[in-house]
Short mmCIF file of C-alpha atoms in Angstrom, two decimals:
data_model
loop_
_atom_site.label_atom_id
_atom_site.label_comp_id
_atom_site.label_asym_id
_atom_site.label_seq_id
_atom_site.Cartn_x
_atom_site.Cartn_y
_atom_site.Cartn_z
CA ILE A 1 -61.43 -57.78 -26.52
CA THR A 2 -62.99 -55.55 -23.88
CA VAL A 3 -64.66 -58.01 -21.31
CA LYS A 4 -66.87 -55.32 -19.70
CA PRO A 5 -69.50 -56.25 -17.03
CA PRO A 6 -72.83 -57.24 -18.41
CA ILE A 7 -74.19 -53.74 -17.92
CA LEU A 8 -72.77 -50.22 -17.87
CA GLY A 9 -72.51 -48.42 -14.52
CA ARG A 10 -74.20 -45.21 -13.75
CA ARG A 11 -71.82 -42.90 -15.41
CA GLU A 12 -73.17 -39.51 -13.98
CA ARG A 13 -70.60 -37.34 -15.77
CA ASP A 14 -71.71 -38.60 -19.04
CA MET A 15 -75.29 -38.11 -18.02
CA ARG A 16 -74.60 -34.41 -17.10
CA ASN A 17 -72.48 -33.57 -20.12
CA LYS A 18 -75.25 -34.98 -22.50
CA PHE A 19 -73.04 -34.91 -25.46
CA SER A 20 -74.74 -35.68 -28.82
CA ALA A 21 -73.71 -35.92 -32.39
CA ARG A 22 -76.00 -33.03 -33.27
CA ASP A 23 -73.99 -30.81 -30.81
CA ALA A 24 -70.88 -31.59 -32.70
CA VAL A 25 -72.32 -30.77 -36.04
CA GLN A 26 -73.87 -27.51 -34.90
CA THR A 27 -70.40 -26.41 -33.49
CA LEU A 28 -68.63 -27.25 -36.76
CA GLN A 29 -71.42 -25.32 -38.60
CA ALA A 30 -70.77 -22.31 -36.40
CA GLN A 31 -67.12 -22.47 -37.10
CA HIS A 32 -67.74 -22.69 -40.80
CA GLN A 33 -69.95 -19.68 -40.66
CA LYS A 34 -67.26 -17.64 -38.93
CA THR A 35 -64.77 -18.63 -41.66
CA LEU A 36 -67.18 -17.42 -44.33
CA LEU A 37 -67.75 -14.20 -42.73
CA SER A 38 -63.98 -13.75 -42.38
CA SER A 39 -63.32 -14.47 -46.01
CA SER A 40 -66.09 -12.48 -47.25
CA SER A 41 -65.18 -9.37 -45.43
CA SER A 42 -61.91 -9.10 -47.22
CA SER A 43 -63.38 -9.36 -50.64
CA SER A 44 -66.76 -7.53 -50.49
CA SER A 45 -68.63 -5.63 -47.78
CA SER A 46 -71.86 -6.31 -49.42
CA ALA A 47 -71.20 -9.99 -49.60
CA SER A 48 -70.01 -9.95 -45.97
CA THR A 49 -73.39 -8.27 -44.96
CA SER A 50 -75.37 -10.94 -46.94
CA VAL A 51 -73.35 -13.79 -45.24
CA ALA A 52 -73.60 -12.22 -41.81
CA LEU A 53 -77.43 -11.87 -42.17
CA ALA A 54 -77.74 -15.44 -43.42
CA ALA A 55 -75.53 -16.63 -40.40
CA GLU A 56 -77.50 -14.55 -37.96
CA LYS A 57 -80.85 -15.93 -39.33
CA THR A 58 -79.47 -19.59 -39.22
CA GLY A 59 -78.19 -19.18 -35.71
CA ARG A 60 -81.45 -17.67 -34.64
CA SER A 61 -83.41 -20.49 -36.13
CA GLN A 62 -81.23 -22.97 -34.48
CA LYS A 63 -81.58 -21.38 -31.03
CA GLU A 64 -85.44 -21.17 -31.53
CA GLU A 65 -85.37 -24.88 -32.40
CA GLU A 66 -83.24 -25.78 -29.45
CA LYS A 67 -85.46 -23.72 -27.14
CA ARG A 68 -88.64 -25.47 -28.55
CA LYS A 69 -87.11 -28.93 -27.99
CA ASP A 70 -85.82 -28.15 -24.50
CA THR A 71 -89.30 -26.83 -23.51
CA LYS A 72 -91.03 -29.88 -24.98
CA GLY A 73 -88.60 -32.10 -23.05
CA SER A 74 -89.45 -35.15 -25.31
CA GLU A 75 -88.50 -38.74 -24.35
CA LYS A 76 -86.73 -39.01 -27.56
CA GLU A 77 -84.57 -35.88 -27.06
CA GLY A 78 -83.63 -37.14 -23.61
CA LYS A 79 -82.36 -40.52 -24.90
CA GLN A 80 -80.26 -38.91 -27.65
CA THR A 81 -78.36 -36.85 -25.10
CA GLU A 82 -77.51 -39.28 -22.32
CA GLY A 83 -74.02 -39.31 -23.44
CA ILE A 84 -71.58 -42.10 -24.19
CA THR A 85 -73.31 -44.51 -21.84
CA LYS A 86 -76.18 -44.84 -24.28
CA ALA A 87 -73.83 -45.02 -27.31
CA LEU A 88 -71.89 -47.96 -25.88
CA GLY A 89 -74.94 -49.90 -24.63
CA PRO A 90 -75.72 -51.64 -27.88
CA PHE A 91 -72.11 -53.06 -28.08
CA ILE A 92 -72.33 -54.95 -24.85
CA ASP A 93 -73.18 -58.60 -25.04
CA PRO A 94 -74.01 -59.99 -21.63
CA SER A 95 -73.85 -63.58 -22.86
CA PHE A 96 -70.23 -63.40 -23.92
CA SER A 97 -68.16 -65.96 -22.10
CA TRP A 98 -64.92 -67.90 -22.05
CA LYS A 99 -66.17 -70.47 -24.64
CA ASP A 100 -66.66 -67.61 -27.27
CA LEU A 101 -62.94 -67.01 -27.44
CA ALA A 102 -62.54 -70.02 -29.66
CA TRP A 103 -64.91 -68.49 -32.18
CA VAL A 104 -63.05 -65.19 -32.02
CA ARG A 105 -59.77 -67.03 -32.74
CA ASN A 106 -61.38 -68.80 -35.95
CA VAL A 107 -62.40 -65.30 -37.41
CA THR A 108 -59.08 -63.43 -36.86
CA SER A 109 -55.40 -64.03 -36.95
CA MET A 110 -54.58 -61.11 -34.73
CA PRO A 111 -53.21 -61.61 -31.20
CA ILE A 112 -56.16 -61.73 -28.69
CA VAL A 113 -55.91 -59.65 -25.57
CA LEU A 114 -58.58 -59.40 -22.93
CA LYS A 115 -59.06 -56.00 -21.37
CA GLY A 116 -60.86 -55.68 -18.10
CA ILE A 117 -59.31 -58.57 -16.01
CA GLN A 118 -59.50 -57.62 -12.33
CA THR A 119 -58.84 -60.79 -10.40
CA ALA A 120 -56.15 -63.48 -10.05
CA GLU A 121 -58.70 -66.14 -10.87
CA ASP A 122 -59.53 -64.84 -14.32
CA ALA A 123 -55.94 -64.16 -15.14
CA ILE A 124 -55.01 -67.78 -14.34
CA ILE A 125 -57.85 -69.01 -16.45
CA ALA A 126 -56.89 -66.80 -19.41
CA PHE A 127 -53.37 -67.92 -19.17
CA ARG A 128 -53.76 -71.70 -18.41
CA ASP A 129 -56.97 -72.59 -20.15
CA HIS A 130 -57.02 -70.49 -23.30
CA PRO A 131 -53.90 -70.62 -25.38
CA GLU A 132 -55.55 -68.51 -28.01
CA VAL A 133 -55.27 -65.52 -25.61
CA SER A 134 -51.91 -63.74 -25.89
CA GLY A 135 -52.27 -61.52 -22.93
CA ILE A 136 -54.52 -59.38 -20.65
CA ILE A 137 -55.03 -55.80 -19.83
CA VAL A 138 -55.79 -55.20 -16.07
CA SER A 139 -58.44 -52.56 -15.91
CA ASN A 140 -61.27 -51.52 -13.64
CA HIS A 141 -62.92 -49.72 -16.56
CA GLY A 142 -62.01 -46.24 -15.52
CA GLY A 143 -63.43 -46.75 -11.99
CA ARG A 144 -66.90 -45.87 -13.42
CA GLN A 145 -68.49 -49.39 -13.11
CA LEU A 146 -68.60 -50.63 -9.55
CA ASP A 147 -68.32 -48.37 -6.52
CA TYR A 148 -65.43 -49.27 -4.22
CA ALA A 149 -63.85 -51.50 -6.75
CA ARG A 150 -60.05 -51.78 -6.38
CA SER A 151 -57.75 -49.58 -8.58
CA SER A 152 -56.16 -51.31 -11.52
CA LEU A 153 -52.66 -51.09 -9.72
CA GLU A 154 -54.10 -53.02 -6.74
CA ALA A 155 -55.52 -55.67 -9.04
CA LEU A 156 -52.21 -55.83 -10.82
CA ALA A 157 -50.31 -56.74 -7.61
CA GLU A 158 -52.59 -59.73 -6.94
CA ILE A 159 -52.60 -60.89 -10.53
CA SER A 160 -48.81 -60.73 -11.03
CA ALA A 161 -48.23 -62.70 -7.94
CA ALA A 162 -50.77 -65.37 -9.00
CA LEU A 163 -49.32 -65.76 -12.44
CA ASP A 164 -45.72 -65.87 -11.11
CA ALA A 165 -46.70 -68.58 -8.66
CA HIS A 166 -48.38 -70.61 -11.47
CA LYS A 167 -45.32 -70.20 -13.77
CA ARG A 168 -43.07 -71.45 -10.99
CA SER A 169 -45.31 -74.44 -10.56
CA LEU A 170 -45.10 -75.17 -14.22
CA LEU A 171 -41.26 -75.14 -14.06
CA GLN A 172 -41.24 -77.31 -11.12
CA GLN A 173 -43.13 -79.88 -13.34
CA GLY A 174 -40.50 -79.59 -16.04
CA LEU A 175 -42.86 -77.49 -18.26
CA GLN A 176 -42.06 -74.17 -20.03
CA PRO A 177 -44.53 -71.42 -19.36
CA ARG A 178 -45.69 -69.74 -22.64
CA SER A 179 -45.34 -66.05 -23.48
CA PHE A 180 -48.19 -63.99 -21.92
CA GLU A 181 -48.37 -60.20 -21.89
CA VAL A 182 -49.90 -58.46 -18.86
CA LEU A 183 -50.69 -54.62 -19.48
CA LEU A 184 -52.14 -52.15 -17.09
CA ASP A 185 -54.85 -49.62 -18.00
CA GLY A 186 -56.06 -46.82 -15.56
CA GLY A 187 -54.57 -44.21 -13.33
CA ILE A 188 -51.42 -43.49 -15.34
CA ARG A 189 -50.75 -39.82 -14.94
CA ARG A 190 -46.99 -39.64 -14.36
CA GLY A 191 -43.90 -41.48 -15.27
CA THR A 192 -43.79 -42.70 -11.85
CA ASP A 193 -47.04 -44.42 -12.24
CA ILE A 194 -45.43 -46.22 -15.27
CA PHE A 195 -42.45 -47.34 -13.05
CA LYS A 196 -44.78 -48.76 -10.43
CA ALA A 197 -46.87 -50.65 -13.01
CA LEU A 198 -43.62 -52.31 -14.58
CA ALA A 199 -42.41 -52.96 -10.87
CA LEU A 200 -45.46 -54.94 -10.27
CA GLY A 201 -45.24 -57.05 -13.27
CA ALA A 202 -46.82 -55.15 -16.17
CA THR A 203 -45.10 -55.14 -19.54
CA GLY A 204 -46.73 -51.93 -20.57
CA VAL A 205 -49.47 -49.41 -19.68
CA GLY A 206 -52.30 -47.56 -21.41
CA ILE A 207 -52.53 -43.90 -21.23
CA GLY A 208 -56.10 -43.04 -22.31
CA ARG A 209 -57.20 -39.99 -20.44
CA PRO A 210 -53.75 -38.11 -20.57
CA SER A 211 -53.66 -38.52 -24.30
CA LEU A 212 -57.19 -37.10 -24.58
CA PHE A 213 -56.29 -34.04 -22.55
CA GLY A 214 -53.42 -33.39 -24.95
CA LEU A 215 -55.59 -34.01 -27.93
CA ALA A 216 -58.30 -31.73 -26.70
CA THR A 217 -55.88 -28.94 -25.95
CA TYR A 218 -53.41 -29.06 -28.83
CA GLY A 219 -54.41 -31.84 -31.17
CA GLN A 220 -51.77 -34.16 -32.41
CA LYS A 221 -48.92 -32.16 -31.06
CA GLY A 222 -50.59 -32.18 -27.65
CA VAL A 223 -50.76 -36.01 -27.65
CA GLU A 224 -47.04 -36.07 -28.80
CA LYS A 225 -46.24 -33.81 -25.87
CA VAL A 226 -47.97 -35.89 -23.33
CA ILE A 227 -45.98 -39.06 -24.47
CA GLU A 228 -42.73 -37.02 -24.37
CA MET A 229 -43.46 -35.85 -20.78
CA LEU A 230 -44.36 -39.20 -19.58
CA HIS A 231 -41.31 -40.80 -21.15
CA GLN A 232 -38.93 -38.17 -19.70
CA GLU A 233 -40.52 -38.55 -16.26
CA PHE A 234 -40.09 -42.36 -16.50
CA LEU A 235 -36.47 -42.01 -17.36
CA ASN A 236 -35.97 -39.60 -14.57
CA THR A 237 -37.54 -41.99 -12.14
CA MET A 238 -35.30 -44.82 -13.31
CA ARG A 239 -32.17 -42.59 -13.02
CA LEU A 240 -33.07 -41.40 -9.51
CA LEU A 241 -33.52 -44.96 -8.38
CA GLY A 242 -30.49 -46.35 -10.06
CA CYS A 243 -32.17 -48.52 -12.62
CA THR A 244 -29.98 -48.89 -15.70
CA SER A 245 -32.46 -50.88 -17.73
CA VAL A 246 -36.21 -51.75 -17.80
CA SER A 247 -35.39 -55.24 -16.93
CA SER A 248 -33.83 -54.23 -13.56
CA ILE A 249 -37.12 -52.68 -12.37
CA SER A 250 -38.59 -54.86 -9.58
CA PRO A 251 -40.89 -54.69 -6.64
CA SER A 252 -37.91 -54.05 -4.38
CA PHE A 253 -38.16 -50.38 -5.43
CA LEU A 254 -41.57 -50.00 -3.93
CA SER A 255 -42.10 -49.14 -0.28
CA SER A 256 -45.78 -49.76 0.15
CA LEU A 257 -46.22 -53.41 -1.01
CA THR A 258 -47.54 -54.54 2.42
CA THR A 259 -50.30 -51.69 2.40
CA LEU A 260 -51.10 -52.64 -1.26
CA SER A 261 -51.48 -56.32 -0.50
CA SER A 262 -53.80 -55.47 2.38
CA HIS A 263 -56.04 -53.51 0.03
CA SER A 264 -56.10 -56.45 -2.51
CA SER A 265 -57.14 -58.91 0.13
#
């Protein structure tokens, strides 16, 4: 469950891009027309000419329609092309709160993980007061919500320290802490970033944008290549630091914990 803020931030890149479903459809139509032209030319020059004229007419009509709408600048058109920000708006429920997690548990048997936790206080509430929650994903929502918010890695340092202290307190009381996953989302670009996240207490990371870069460039093979590169870089980092297993990764391998904690405070 993504526990986003009650409203979306001002995502200026989305506003500039102005992607709309219509744009995607027209792109596919243009590609289809090129395919038709290519196949027609190999079978009949007359058929190719007919298709070419039809494609030219269709393209001209589309351009004229676009020009007309752009000139008109209607309010409806503006709303349709404000990007993903507008598309996500209807899915945000400002009234969602901790008490709603019990209802979620009643309607699904899947593990419940909260994405978007950014403070030690919320992490402790999720761990201590909500046994229905199996874990959290530390995330600052891509850094596109609140200006000057901490990075996900800085928030992770604070959250891991708080959870470790709480678990030690339970052990001192003779209680066994339950299993609880802490994942990191945001800022992962290299295998060294994965290593830093695990050293700060994360059990795994999300790689949203790198996978999209690979997908946009080479499709599925691009995504597979991104994962392969990150995996190899992570292994190289472990080898260069003398780590023989993931379980041996610890904060002792990080040289800037003092600076990181000062950022978090």
